[in-house]
Amino acid sequence: GQAGVKLITYPKDRIFYVSFNNMTTGKGKPTMDPRVRRAMNYAVDVDAIIDALFDGQGRPATGLVMSGNFGYDKAAKAFGYDPAKAKALLKEAGYPNGFEMKMAGPTGAYTNFEQVLEAIQGFLNDVGIKTDLTLMESGKYWDLEAKKQLPPLFGDIWSETNGESLERLKGSLGGTDASYSSWEDPKIKKFLADIGSTVNDAKREQLYIDLQRYMIENPPFIYLYEPMAFEAINPKVKGYLPRPAEDYYLKTVSFQ
């Protein structure tokens, strides 16, 4: 490395996940049961995906509030890889032999995302869930997503620039009110409305934490990862704070 240059890494404000759809194509499917959705989270080895496809540079997501955001639940733990637990939950939900389901993803949009979805397909298959994966050109994909015509499982990502997760949560979980949402849950919508109208920071933070805990019990997604950013910092620069939002915040910066 270059002398005197410090390398810093931090998670970007992007969260990758697989969406469950309970509004259109996923209606009446096994994924309507929260035990099945938790099982599918336990079935996927996110750490192995980060190691194999991103040289270990990523962080397992614990929900849709990312680690650098206001209101992040510091006690949150990723589901982790537990295929035995996944199988037990599937059995409890009435699917001891798994089931079949369609899944989709965009091509050429995000680094190695096609391989990520293929890896997920393999992990789900290991617990008896057979997915028919369709990869399609991203423009067509987002068009189908806006029309709510993607299959019951589809890969997605949401990035934010304002340091809070509310827009990402509303956009992906706003039900009929949000063009790219595939999930309708009145409890989640109530949380989002309350967060949006609460001015007191401590109360707002607690609402975010309660929502994150609810979204572990009732996951609307298979939570995947936050990618890492790398920056080289010249030691003469003082007061620079990296921002996960991938834009640069230079108000506090001086050069000495």
C-alpha positions as a printed Julia matrix, in Angstrom:
256×3 Matrix{Float64}:
   0.0     0.0     0.0
   0.95    3.63   -0.39
   2.74    5.18    2.58
   0.58    7.47    4.68
  -2.69    6.51    3.0
  -5.24    4.9     5.24
  -7.72    2.43    3.74
 -11.16    2.42    5.31
 -14.01    0.02    4.6
 -17.65    0.35    5.59
 -20.95   -1.13    4.46
 -22.71    0.77    1.66
 -26.31    1.82    2.21
 -27.61   -0.89   -0.09
 -29.39   -4.02    1.01
 -29.78   -7.05   -1.2
 -32.63   -9.45   -0.54
 -35.1   -11.89   -2.08
 -38.65  -10.53   -1.96
 -41.65  -12.63   -1.06
 -44.82  -11.65   -2.89
 -48.12  -11.9    -1.0
 -50.02   -9.45   -3.21
 -50.23  -11.21   -6.57
 -48.33  -14.34   -7.65
 -47.52  -15.49   -4.09
 -51.12  -15.48   -2.86
 -52.11  -18.86   -1.43
 -48.53  -20.18   -1.73
 -46.53  -21.81    1.12
 -44.63  -18.52    1.63
 -47.78  -16.98    3.13
 -46.77  -18.83    6.34
 -44.14  -16.89    8.36
 -42.57  -20.2     9.46
 -41.82  -20.98    5.82
 -40.3   -17.53    5.31
 -38.12  -17.92    8.41
 -37.13  -21.41    7.23
 -35.99  -19.98    3.9
 -33.85  -17.4     5.72
 -32.19  -20.17    7.77
 -31.68  -22.24    4.6
 -29.42  -19.69    2.86
 -25.75  -19.48    3.85
 -25.22  -15.75    3.38
 -21.67  -15.84    4.8
 -20.69  -18.49    2.23
 -22.15  -16.32   -0.56
 -20.19  -13.26    0.67
 -16.99  -15.32    0.89
 -17.35  -17.03   -2.47
 -18.69  -14.18   -4.6
 -17.41  -11.01   -2.88
 -14.05  -12.12   -1.38
 -15.6   -11.87    2.06
 -16.31   -8.15    1.59
 -19.88   -7.75    2.75
 -22.02   -7.95    5.84
 -25.05  -10.22    6.32
 -28.19   -8.08    6.45
 -30.29   -8.34    9.6
 -33.32   -6.68    8.03
 -34.01   -3.67    5.85
 -32.51   -1.1     8.21
 -28.79   -1.21    7.45
 -26.02   -1.04   10.02
 -25.21    2.63    9.36
 -28.8     3.89    9.54
 -30.62    5.78   12.27
 -32.69    3.35   14.35
 -30.6     0.28   13.51
 -31.24   -2.45   16.09
 -27.76   -3.0    17.55
 -28.94   -6.25   19.15
 -30.05   -7.61   15.74
 -28.48  -10.82   14.55
 -28.62  -12.23   11.05
 -30.62  -15.47   10.79
 -27.42  -17.41   10.11
 -27.16  -20.72    8.3
 -29.15  -23.5     9.99
 -30.55  -26.02    7.48
 -31.75  -28.32   10.29
 -33.83  -25.49   11.73
 -35.09  -24.67    8.24
 -36.27  -28.28    7.74
 -37.91  -28.37   11.19
 -39.84  -25.16   10.46
 -40.93  -26.45    7.04
 -42.17  -29.66    8.66
 -44.02  -27.67   11.34
 -45.67  -25.56    8.63
 -46.84  -28.72    6.86
 -44.18  -28.98    4.13
 -41.91  -31.85    5.3
 -40.92  -32.54    1.68
 -40.59  -28.89    0.67
 -42.41  -27.45   -2.34
 -41.81  -25.92   -5.78
 -41.83  -22.23   -6.55
 -40.86  -19.8    -9.3
 -38.09  -17.24   -8.7
 -36.72  -14.4   -10.86
 -33.79  -12.01  -10.97
 -32.34   -9.26  -13.18
 -29.21   -9.78  -15.31
 -26.32   -7.34  -15.65
 -27.66   -4.99  -12.99
 -25.54   -5.8    -9.89
 -22.17   -7.43   -9.29
 -22.46  -11.24   -9.36
 -26.18  -11.07   -8.55
 -27.06  -13.84  -11.02
 -24.57  -16.13   -9.21
 -26.01  -15.06   -5.84
 -29.49  -16.15   -6.96
 -28.13  -19.44   -8.33
 -26.42  -20.07   -4.97
 -29.71  -19.34   -3.16
 -31.44  -21.78   -5.5
 -28.91  -24.45   -4.43
 -29.33  -23.75   -0.7
 -33.14  -23.85   -0.95
 -32.93  -27.1    -2.9
 -30.9   -28.6    -0.01
 -33.93  -28.21    2.29
 -36.4   -29.5    -0.31
 -37.54  -26.21   -1.89
 -37.16  -26.47   -5.65
 -37.09  -23.13   -7.45
 -37.5   -22.51  -11.13
 -35.19  -19.5   -11.62
 -35.7   -17.08  -14.52
 -33.05  -14.44  -15.13
 -34.13  -11.57  -17.37
 -32.92   -8.27  -18.75
 -33.18   -5.65  -15.99
 -35.43   -3.14  -17.85
 -38.03   -5.82  -18.49
 -37.6    -7.06  -14.9
 -38.29   -3.68  -13.29
 -41.24   -3.18  -15.61
 -42.76   -6.47  -14.41
 -41.93   -5.54  -10.82
 -43.83   -2.24  -11.16
 -46.8    -4.18  -12.6
 -46.5    -6.66   -9.68
 -46.12   -9.5   -12.18
 -42.87  -11.05  -10.94
 -43.03  -14.58   -9.45
 -43.55  -15.29   -5.71
 -39.76  -14.99   -5.13
 -37.57  -12.38   -6.76
 -34.15  -10.89   -6.1
 -33.95   -7.19   -5.34
 -31.9    -4.38   -3.82
 -32.71   -0.99   -2.38
 -30.23    1.83   -1.8
 -30.85    4.98    0.23
 -29.03    8.3     0.43
 -30.55   10.06    3.43
 -29.13    7.99    6.3
 -32.51    6.55    7.23
 -34.35    3.48    6.01
 -37.89    4.85    5.92
 -38.04    5.4     2.14
 -36.59    1.95    1.47
 -39.1     0.39    3.87
 -42.04    2.31    2.4
 -40.93    1.57   -1.17
 -40.53   -2.16   -0.68
 -43.26   -2.74    1.93
 -45.87   -0.12    1.1
 -48.29   -2.68   -0.35
 -50.78   -1.18   -2.77
 -49.44    2.34   -2.07
 -45.94    1.65   -3.46
 -45.13    0.84   -7.08
 -42.25   -1.56   -6.34
 -43.73   -3.26   -3.31
 -44.89   -6.87   -3.38
 -45.81   -7.14    0.29
 -48.89   -5.99    2.18
 -48.87   -6.2     5.99
 -51.1    -3.83    7.99
 -48.79   -4.04   11.03
 -45.77   -2.98    8.99
 -47.77   -0.16    7.38
 -48.8     1.06   10.84
 -45.15    1.04   11.98
 -44.15    3.02    8.87
 -46.93    5.58    9.37
 -45.93    5.98   13.05
 -42.22    6.36   12.21
 -43.1     8.95    9.57
 -45.15   11.03   12.0
 -42.96   10.73   15.13
 -40.67   13.69   15.74
 -39.09   12.57   19.02
 -35.8    10.8    18.13
 -35.87    8.31   21.01
 -39.45    7.24   20.24
 -38.73    7.08   16.52
 -35.65    4.94   17.16
 -37.67    2.56   19.34
 -40.32    2.23   16.59
 -37.58    1.28   14.1
 -36.22   -1.33   16.54
 -39.69   -2.8    17.21
 -40.32   -2.95   13.46
 -37.01   -4.76   12.85
 -37.89   -7.33   15.52
 -41.32   -7.84   13.99
 -39.64   -8.31   10.58
 -37.49  -11.14   11.95
 -40.58  -12.99   13.21
 -42.51  -12.14   10.03
 -39.86  -11.72    7.33
 -41.13  -10.21    4.05
 -37.7   -11.06    2.54
 -34.81  -13.47    2.59
 -32.25  -11.0     3.96
 -28.96  -11.18    2.07
 -26.12   -8.67    2.47
 -24.83   -5.11    2.6
 -21.89   -4.69    0.17
 -18.67   -3.05    1.4
 -17.12    0.19    0.16
 -13.38    0.87    0.14
 -11.81    4.3     0.34
  -8.25    5.51    0.6
  -7.88    8.51    2.89
  -4.91   10.88    2.83
  -3.88   11.46    6.49
  -3.83   15.24    5.86
  -7.61   15.17    5.5
  -9.26   15.76    8.88
 -12.86   15.31    9.93
 -13.91   13.13    6.99
 -16.8    10.83    7.83
 -17.61    8.08    5.36
 -21.27    7.9     4.48
 -22.84    4.56    3.59
 -25.15    6.43    1.2
 -22.5     6.52   -1.56
 -22.57   10.28   -1.84
 -19.95   12.48   -0.21
 -20.58   14.62    2.81
 -17.82   17.22    2.97
 -19.24   19.92    5.27
 -16.98   18.92    8.17
 -13.84   18.27    6.12
 -10.67   20.34    6.24
  -7.32   19.82    4.55
  -4.21   20.48    6.66
